[in-house]
Amino acid sequence: EPEVTQTPSHQVTQMGQEVILRCVPISNHLYFYWYRQILGQKVEFLVSFYNNEISEKSEIFDDQFSVERPDGSNFTLKIRSTKLEDSAMYFCASSEWLRNEQFFGPGTRLTVL
Amino acid sequence: SQQGEEDPQALSIQEGENATMNCSYKTSINNLQWYRQNSGRGLVHLILIRSNEREKHSGRLRVTLDTSKKSSSLLITASRAADTASYFCATDASQTTDSWGKLQFGAGTQVVVTP
């Protein structure tokens, strides 16, 4: 069964460093998303992406964040200058079409020291 | 606005019993999705119910949706120890192209099934 994959599973970085989280969505899906979950809190929407551009972004998704689909399979989230409060589990998701099931990857646990 | 608030926050049952959890939301929705999350792991999609549907089944799962009450329930029948997890509802309330596909999650119900 096709699934969303994410790498790395765990990333430790120093405050102020740049990180890139990678995702491979399900191959025939057209919509891509990033969510995050701070430990013990709700899953929060960050951004949606369709047709090579951002469809919507939350207030969390400020200028420090960017997304890219560099090729036909990968979808990346970049945080330019990490802060302590960026420590969270980051989930990538994809859906075949708008308002369909969103399938999530296993997540990348980001720890900012 | 807050969407998708589950109750109870926690549920402890014996294997073989049924588990029911509820989700309430505040605005009109396109669909509501239920997910399972094992501790520290990813979100596993369980079922999607659209706003024009009232009930849906998938294996031992039964989901209902009452749009007049803005609520949904998830029933797990004949629970197993492997059903121990947190269960979340997530609403897709996107009404315009300004909010495409954004899911809003609740805080979840933590279910413990003891053998």
PDB file of C-alpha atoms in Angstrom:
ATOM      1  CA  GLU A   1       0.000   0.000   0.000  1.00  0.00           C
ATOM      2  CA  PRO A   2       1.441   3.407  -0.950  1.00  0.00           C
ATOM      3  CA  GLU A   3       2.497   5.577   1.947  1.00  0.00           C
ATOM      4  CA  VAL A   4       4.001   8.953   2.709  1.00  0.00           C
ATOM      5  CA  THR A   5       7.612   8.757   3.813  1.00  0.00           C
ATOM      6  CA  GLN A   6       9.655  11.322   5.716  1.00  0.00           C
ATOM      7  CA  THR A   7      13.346  11.769   6.428  1.00  0.00           C
ATOM      8  CA  PRO A   8      15.049  12.058   8.771  1.00  0.00           C
ATOM      9  CA  SER A   9      13.029  10.478  11.562  1.00  0.00           C
ATOM     10  CA  HIS A  10      14.843  12.615  14.117  1.00  0.00           C
ATOM     11  CA  GLN A  11      16.832  15.812  13.626  1.00  0.00           C
ATOM     12  CA  VAL A  12      18.776  17.586  16.332  1.00  0.00           C
ATOM     13  CA  THR A  13      20.030  21.075  15.577  1.00  0.00           C
ATOM     14  CA  GLN A  14      21.394  24.140  17.282  1.00  0.00           C
ATOM     15  CA  MET A  15      19.312  27.276  17.595  1.00  0.00           C
ATOM     16  CA  GLY A  16      19.813  29.530  14.600  1.00  0.00           C
ATOM     17  CA  GLN A  17      20.709  26.726  12.223  1.00  0.00           C
ATOM     18  CA  GLU A  18      18.791  25.902   9.070  1.00  0.00           C
ATOM     19  CA  VAL A  19      17.023  22.567   8.738  1.00  0.00           C
ATOM     20  CA  ILE A  20      15.361  20.880   5.793  1.00  0.00           C
ATOM     21  CA  LEU A  21      12.765  18.230   6.420  1.00  0.00           C
ATOM     22  CA  ARG A  22      12.000  15.924   3.533  1.00  0.00           C
ATOM     23  CA  CYS A  23       8.890  14.131   2.465  1.00  0.00           C
ATOM     24  CA  VAL A  24       7.915  11.866  -0.392  1.00  0.00           C
ATOM     25  CA  PRO A  25       4.135  12.080  -0.842  1.00  0.00           C
ATOM     26  CA  ILE A  26       2.060   9.302  -2.355  1.00  0.00           C
ATOM     27  CA  SER A  27       2.853   9.323  -6.051  1.00  0.00           C
ATOM     28  CA  ASN A  28      -0.529  10.144  -7.614  1.00  0.00           C
ATOM     29  CA  HIS A  29      -1.449  12.735  -4.995  1.00  0.00           C
ATOM     30  CA  LEU A  30      -1.742  16.373  -5.987  1.00  0.00           C
ATOM     31  CA  TYR A  31      -2.103  18.179  -2.657  1.00  0.00           C
ATOM     32  CA  PHE A  32       0.615  18.340  -0.029  1.00  0.00           C
ATOM     33  CA  TYR A  33       0.637  19.594   3.516  1.00  0.00           C
ATOM     34  CA  TRP A  34       2.847  20.184   6.522  1.00  0.00           C
ATOM     35  CA  TYR A  35       1.562  19.993  10.069  1.00  0.00           C
ATOM     36  CA  ARG A  36       3.358  20.060  13.369  1.00  0.00           C
ATOM     37  CA  GLN A  37       2.666  18.726  16.841  1.00  0.00           C
ATOM     38  CA  ILE A  38       4.436  20.199  19.824  1.00  0.00           C
ATOM     39  CA  LEU A  39       4.770  17.598  22.556  1.00  0.00           C
ATOM     40  CA  GLY A  40       1.493  17.177  24.400  1.00  0.00           C
ATOM     41  CA  GLN A  41      -0.368  19.612  22.160  1.00  0.00           C
ATOM     42  CA  LYS A  42      -2.731  19.454  19.205  1.00  0.00           C
ATOM     43  CA  VAL A  43      -1.659  18.825  15.653  1.00  0.00           C
ATOM     44  CA  GLU A  44      -1.443  22.239  13.953  1.00  0.00           C
ATOM     45  CA  PHE A  45      -1.716  23.062  10.278  1.00  0.00           C
ATOM     46  CA  LEU A  46       1.274  24.849   8.776  1.00  0.00           C
ATOM     47  CA  VAL A  47       0.843  25.008   5.013  1.00  0.00           C
ATOM     48  CA  SER A  48      -0.871  23.465   2.010  1.00  0.00           C
ATOM     49  CA  PHE A  49       0.679  23.238  -1.447  1.00  0.00           C
ATOM     50  CA  TYR A  50      -0.818  22.582  -4.833  1.00  0.00           C
ATOM     51  CA  ASN A  51       0.348  23.050  -8.394  1.00  0.00           C
ATOM     52  CA  ASN A  52       3.766  24.221  -7.226  1.00  0.00           C
ATOM     53  CA  GLU A  53       2.531  26.992  -5.050  1.00  0.00           C
ATOM     54  CA  ILE A  54       1.304  27.578  -1.536  1.00  0.00           C
ATOM     55  CA  SER A  55      -2.488  27.377  -1.259  1.00  0.00           C
ATOM     56  CA  GLU A  56      -2.780  28.424   2.337  1.00  0.00           C
ATOM     57  CA  LYS A  57      -0.492  28.999   5.283  1.00  0.00           C
ATOM     58  CA  SER A  58      -1.126  29.471   8.963  1.00  0.00           C
ATOM     59  CA  GLU A  59       0.132  32.292  11.142  1.00  0.00           C
ATOM     60  CA  ILE A  60       2.826  29.906  12.387  1.00  0.00           C
ATOM     61  CA  PHE A  61       4.262  29.716   8.875  1.00  0.00           C
ATOM     62  CA  ASP A  62       6.213  32.959   8.950  1.00  0.00           C
ATOM     63  CA  ASP A  63       9.153  34.111   6.846  1.00  0.00           C
ATOM     64  CA  GLN A  64      11.429  31.574   8.521  1.00  0.00           C
ATOM     65  CA  PHE A  65       9.531  28.758   6.849  1.00  0.00           C
ATOM     66  CA  SER A  66       9.459  27.791   3.205  1.00  0.00           C
ATOM     67  CA  VAL A  67       8.305  24.798   1.188  1.00  0.00           C
ATOM     68  CA  GLU A  68       9.466  23.455  -2.099  1.00  0.00           C
ATOM     69  CA  ARG A  69       8.813  20.630  -4.486  1.00  0.00           C
ATOM     70  CA  PRO A  70      12.278  20.384  -6.019  1.00  0.00           C
ATOM     71  CA  ASP A  71      11.443  17.467  -8.276  1.00  0.00           C
ATOM     72  CA  GLY A  72       8.559  15.172  -9.140  1.00  0.00           C
ATOM     73  CA  SER A  73       8.672  13.236  -5.904  1.00  0.00           C
ATOM     74  CA  ASN A  74      10.055  15.239  -2.984  1.00  0.00           C
ATOM     75  CA  PHE A  75       8.352  17.908  -0.898  1.00  0.00           C
ATOM     76  CA  THR A  76      10.485  19.813   1.583  1.00  0.00           C
ATOM     77  CA  LEU A  77       9.993  22.114   4.543  1.00  0.00           C
ATOM     78  CA  LYS A  78      12.845  24.482   5.340  1.00  0.00           C
ATOM     79  CA  ILE A  79      13.245  26.393   8.551  1.00  0.00           C
ATOM     80  CA  ARG A  80      15.896  29.065   7.982  1.00  0.00           C
ATOM     81  CA  SER A  81      16.897  29.962  11.527  1.00  0.00           C
ATOM     82  CA  THR A  82      15.515  27.537  14.059  1.00  0.00           C
ATOM     83  CA  LYS A  83      14.249  28.638  17.446  1.00  0.00           C
ATOM     84  CA  LEU A  84      13.779  26.597  20.597  1.00  0.00           C
ATOM     85  CA  GLU A  85      10.017  26.763  20.121  1.00  0.00           C
ATOM     86  CA  ASP A  86      10.319  25.060  16.722  1.00  0.00           C
ATOM     87  CA  SER A  87      10.980  21.799  18.558  1.00  0.00           C
ATOM     88  CA  ALA A  88       8.097  19.550  17.548  1.00  0.00           C
ATOM     89  CA  MET A  89       7.079  16.575  15.473  1.00  0.00           C
ATOM     90  CA  TYR A  90       6.602  17.672  11.872  1.00  0.00           C
ATOM     91  CA  PHE A  91       4.200  15.697   9.731  1.00  0.00           C
ATOM     92  CA  CYS A  92       3.911  15.728   5.986  1.00  0.00           C
ATOM     93  CA  ALA A  93       0.598  14.696   4.438  1.00  0.00           C
ATOM     94  CA  SER A  94      -0.802  14.293   0.966  1.00  0.00           C
ATOM     95  CA  SER A  95      -4.191  13.851  -0.609  1.00  0.00           C
ATOM     96  CA  GLU A  96      -5.253  12.752  -4.037  1.00  0.00           C
ATOM     97  CA  TRP A  97      -7.618  15.632  -4.421  1.00  0.00           C
ATOM     98  CA  LEU A  98      -8.993  18.499  -2.404  1.00  0.00           C
ATOM     99  CA  ARG A  99     -11.250  17.456   0.450  1.00  0.00           C
ATOM    100  CA  ASN A 100     -10.171  13.829   0.236  1.00  0.00           C
ATOM    101  CA  GLU A 101      -8.450  11.750   2.851  1.00  0.00           C
ATOM    102  CA  GLN A 102      -5.132  13.180   3.957  1.00  0.00           C
ATOM    103  CA  PHE A 103      -2.503  10.509   4.535  1.00  0.00           C
ATOM    104  CA  PHE A 104       0.246  11.372   6.944  1.00  0.00           C
ATOM    105  CA  GLY A 105       3.866  10.353   7.065  1.00  0.00           C
ATOM    106  CA  PRO A 106       5.508   8.991  10.223  1.00  0.00           C
ATOM    107  CA  GLY A 107       6.881  12.409  11.137  1.00  0.00           C
ATOM    108  CA  THR A 108      10.248  14.017  11.789  1.00  0.00           C
ATOM    109  CA  ARG A 109      11.003  14.836  15.382  1.00  0.00           C
ATOM    110  CA  LEU A 110      12.900  18.138  15.400  1.00  0.00           C
ATOM    111  CA  THR A 111      14.827  19.032  18.534  1.00  0.00           C
ATOM    112  CA  VAL A 112      16.326  22.512  18.710  1.00  0.00           C
ATOM    113  CA  LEU A 113      18.983  22.974  21.390  1.00  0.00           C
TER     114      LEU A 113
ATOM    115  CA  SER B   1     -12.046  29.231  15.945  1.00  0.00           C
ATOM    116  CA  GLN B   2     -11.588  25.948  17.681  1.00  0.00           C
ATOM    117  CA  GLN B   3     -12.790  22.894  15.823  1.00  0.00           C
ATOM    118  CA  GLY B   4     -12.854  19.206  16.600  1.00  0.00           C
ATOM    119  CA  GLU B   5     -12.953  18.904  20.348  1.00  0.00           C
ATOM    120  CA  GLU B   6     -13.109  15.311  21.525  1.00  0.00           C
ATOM    121  CA  ASP B   7     -14.563  13.858  24.638  1.00  0.00           C
ATOM    122  CA  PRO B   8     -13.826  12.059  26.801  1.00  0.00           C
ATOM    123  CA  GLN B   9     -10.182  13.050  27.122  1.00  0.00           C
ATOM    124  CA  ALA B  10      -9.368   9.556  28.284  1.00  0.00           C
ATOM    125  CA  LEU B  11     -11.091   6.193  28.163  1.00  0.00           C
ATOM    126  CA  SER B  12     -10.079   2.941  29.797  1.00  0.00           C
ATOM    127  CA  ILE B  13     -11.838  -0.279  28.830  1.00  0.00           C
ATOM    128  CA  GLN B  14     -11.396  -4.036  28.851  1.00  0.00           C
ATOM    129  CA  GLU B  15     -10.695  -6.068  25.730  1.00  0.00           C
ATOM    130  CA  GLY B  16     -13.916  -7.028  24.016  1.00  0.00           C
ATOM    131  CA  GLU B  17     -15.795  -3.938  25.156  1.00  0.00           C
ATOM    132  CA  ASN B  18     -16.876  -1.156  22.832  1.00  0.00           C
ATOM    133  CA  ALA B  19     -15.242   2.263  22.928  1.00  0.00           C
ATOM    134  CA  THR B  20     -17.147   5.396  21.990  1.00  0.00           C
ATOM    135  CA  MET B  21     -15.688   8.845  21.656  1.00  0.00           C
ATOM    136  CA  ASN B  22     -17.264  12.059  20.503  1.00  0.00           C
ATOM    137  CA  CYS B  23     -16.151  15.086  18.566  1.00  0.00           C
ATOM    138  CA  SER B  24     -17.806  18.487  18.470  1.00  0.00           C
ATOM    139  CA  TYR B  25     -17.041  21.320  16.116  1.00  0.00           C
ATOM    140  CA  LYS B  26     -18.205  24.873  15.589  1.00  0.00           C
ATOM    141  CA  THR B  27     -18.437  25.776  11.905  1.00  0.00           C
ATOM    142  CA  SER B  28     -19.837  24.128   8.795  1.00  0.00           C
ATOM    143  CA  ILE B  29     -17.606  21.412   7.423  1.00  0.00           C
ATOM    144  CA  ASN B  30     -16.924  19.617   4.165  1.00  0.00           C
ATOM    145  CA  ASN B  31     -15.805  16.463   5.865  1.00  0.00           C
ATOM    146  CA  LEU B  32     -14.585  15.087   9.156  1.00  0.00           C
ATOM    147  CA  GLN B  33     -11.729  12.618   9.427  1.00  0.00           C
ATOM    148  CA  TRP B  34     -10.714  10.362  12.279  1.00  0.00           C
ATOM    149  CA  TYR B  35      -7.109   9.436  12.938  1.00  0.00           C
ATOM    150  CA  ARG B  36      -5.266   7.151  15.339  1.00  0.00           C
ATOM    151  CA  GLN B  37      -1.877   7.912  16.820  1.00  0.00           C
ATOM    152  CA  ASN B  38       0.205   5.483  18.818  1.00  0.00           C
ATOM    153  CA  SER B  39       2.481   7.123  21.336  1.00  0.00           C
ATOM    154  CA  GLY B  40       5.135   9.196  19.578  1.00  0.00           C
ATOM    155  CA  ARG B  41       4.214   7.852  16.174  1.00  0.00           C
ATOM    156  CA  GLY B  42       2.529   9.098  13.036  1.00  0.00           C
ATOM    157  CA  LEU B  43      -1.148   9.667  12.351  1.00  0.00           C
ATOM    158  CA  VAL B  44      -2.988   6.771  10.789  1.00  0.00           C
ATOM    159  CA  HIS B  45      -6.066   7.674   8.774  1.00  0.00           C
ATOM    160  CA  LEU B  46      -9.116   5.697   9.895  1.00  0.00           C
ATOM    161  CA  ILE B  47     -12.172   7.054   8.136  1.00  0.00           C
ATOM    162  CA  LEU B  48     -13.558  10.116   6.382  1.00  0.00           C
ATOM    163  CA  ILE B  49     -17.198  11.101   6.543  1.00  0.00           C
ATOM    164  CA  ARG B  50     -18.570  13.845   4.327  1.00  0.00           C
ATOM    165  CA  SER B  51     -21.056  16.464   5.386  1.00  0.00           C
ATOM    166  CA  ASN B  52     -23.856  14.794   3.386  1.00  0.00           C
ATOM    167  CA  GLU B  53     -23.273  11.415   5.042  1.00  0.00           C
ATOM    168  CA  ARG B  54     -24.722  10.327   8.361  1.00  0.00           C
ATOM    169  CA  GLU B  55     -22.985   7.056   9.071  1.00  0.00           C
ATOM    170  CA  LYS B  56     -20.009   5.123   7.798  1.00  0.00           C
ATOM    171  CA  HIS B  57     -18.464   1.765   8.648  1.00  0.00           C
ATOM    172  CA  SER B  58     -15.005   0.359   8.217  1.00  0.00           C
ATOM    173  CA  GLY B  59     -14.291  -3.002   9.813  1.00  0.00           C
ATOM    174  CA  ARG B  60     -14.834  -2.597  13.564  1.00  0.00           C
ATOM    175  CA  LEU B  61     -15.202   1.167  13.230  1.00  0.00           C
ATOM    176  CA  ARG B  62     -18.480   3.029  12.987  1.00  0.00           C
ATOM    177  CA  VAL B  63     -18.599   6.773  12.545  1.00  0.00           C
ATOM    178  CA  THR B  64     -21.670   8.946  12.727  1.00  0.00           C
ATOM    179  CA  LEU B  65     -22.089  12.580  11.819  1.00  0.00           C
ATOM    180  CA  ASP B  66     -24.845  14.900  12.959  1.00  0.00           C
ATOM    181  CA  THR B  67     -24.398  18.212  11.194  1.00  0.00           C
ATOM    182  CA  SER B  68     -27.369  19.762  13.015  1.00  0.00           C
ATOM    183  CA  LYS B  69     -25.595  19.191  16.326  1.00  0.00           C
ATOM    184  CA  LYS B  70     -22.136  19.706  14.819  1.00  0.00           C
ATOM    185  CA  SER B  71     -20.928  16.464  16.300  1.00  0.00           C
ATOM    186  CA  SER B  72     -19.483  13.118  15.310  1.00  0.00           C
ATOM    187  CA  SER B  73     -18.866   9.890  17.139  1.00  0.00           C
ATOM    188  CA  LEU B  74     -16.393   7.075  16.629  1.00  0.00           C
ATOM    189  CA  LEU B  75     -17.308   3.630  17.885  1.00  0.00           C
ATOM    190  CA  ILE B  76     -14.749   0.849  18.069  1.00  0.00           C
ATOM    191  CA  THR B  77     -16.471  -2.475  18.592  1.00  0.00           C
ATOM    192  CA  ALA B  78     -14.930  -5.516  20.279  1.00  0.00           C
ATOM    193  CA  SER B  79     -11.822  -3.589  21.244  1.00  0.00           C
ATOM    194  CA  ARG B  80      -8.386  -5.193  21.367  1.00  0.00           C
ATOM    195  CA  ALA B  81      -5.241  -4.297  23.272  1.00  0.00           C
ATOM    196  CA  ALA B  82      -3.778  -3.149  19.934  1.00  0.00           C
ATOM    197  CA  ASP B  83      -6.459  -0.434  19.765  1.00  0.00           C
ATOM    198  CA  THR B  84      -4.671   1.378  22.598  1.00  0.00           C
ATOM    199  CA  ALA B  85      -3.838   4.774  21.107  1.00  0.00           C
ATOM    200  CA  SER B  86      -4.956   8.384  20.916  1.00  0.00           C
ATOM    201  CA  TYR B  87      -7.829   9.099  18.563  1.00  0.00           C
ATOM    202  CA  PHE B  88      -8.296  12.463  16.903  1.00  0.00           C
ATOM    203  CA  CYS B  89     -11.005  14.005  14.838  1.00  0.00           C
ATOM    204  CA  ALA B  90     -10.034  16.567  12.245  1.00  0.00           C
ATOM    205  CA  THR B  91     -12.395  18.834  10.383  1.00  0.00           C
ATOM    206  CA  ASP B  92     -12.042  20.197   6.890  1.00  0.00           C
ATOM    207  CA  ALA B  93     -13.984  23.411   7.005  1.00  0.00           C
ATOM    208  CA  SER B  94     -12.548  24.986   3.886  1.00  0.00           C
ATOM    209  CA  GLN B  95     -15.277  27.025   2.264  1.00  0.00           C
ATOM    210  CA  THR B  96     -13.220  28.988  -0.204  1.00  0.00           C
ATOM    211  CA  THR B  97      -9.992  28.678  -2.068  1.00  0.00           C
ATOM    212  CA  ASP B  98      -8.402  30.636   0.780  1.00  0.00           C
ATOM    213  CA  SER B  99      -8.470  27.592   3.032  1.00  0.00           C
ATOM    214  CA  TRP B 100      -7.852  24.632   0.804  1.00  0.00           C
ATOM    215  CA  GLY B 101      -7.637  21.341   2.614  1.00  0.00           C
ATOM    216  CA  LYS B 102      -6.653  22.715   6.003  1.00  0.00           C
ATOM    217  CA  LEU B 103      -7.496  20.179   8.704  1.00  0.00           C
ATOM    218  CA  GLN B 104      -8.137  21.362  12.245  1.00  0.00           C
ATOM    219  CA  PHE B 105      -7.477  18.770  14.898  1.00  0.00           C
ATOM    220  CA  GLY B 106      -8.893  18.292  18.332  1.00  0.00           C
ATOM    221  CA  ALA B 107      -6.894  17.403  21.415  1.00  0.00           C
ATOM    222  CA  GLY B 108      -7.764  13.725  21.114  1.00  0.00           C
ATOM    223  CA  THR B 109      -9.144  10.917  23.240  1.00  0.00           C
ATOM    224  CA  GLN B 110      -6.580   8.635  24.822  1.00  0.00           C
ATOM    225  CA  VAL B 111      -7.902   5.079  24.786  1.00  0.00           C
ATOM    226  CA  VAL B 112      -6.375   2.302  26.868  1.00  0.00           C
ATOM    227  CA  VAL B 113      -7.584  -1.237  26.268  1.00  0.00           C
ATOM    228  CA  THR B 114      -6.498  -3.709  28.912  1.00  0.00           C
ATOM    229  CA  PRO B 115      -6.353  -7.460  28.200  1.00  0.00           C
TER     230      PRO B 115
END
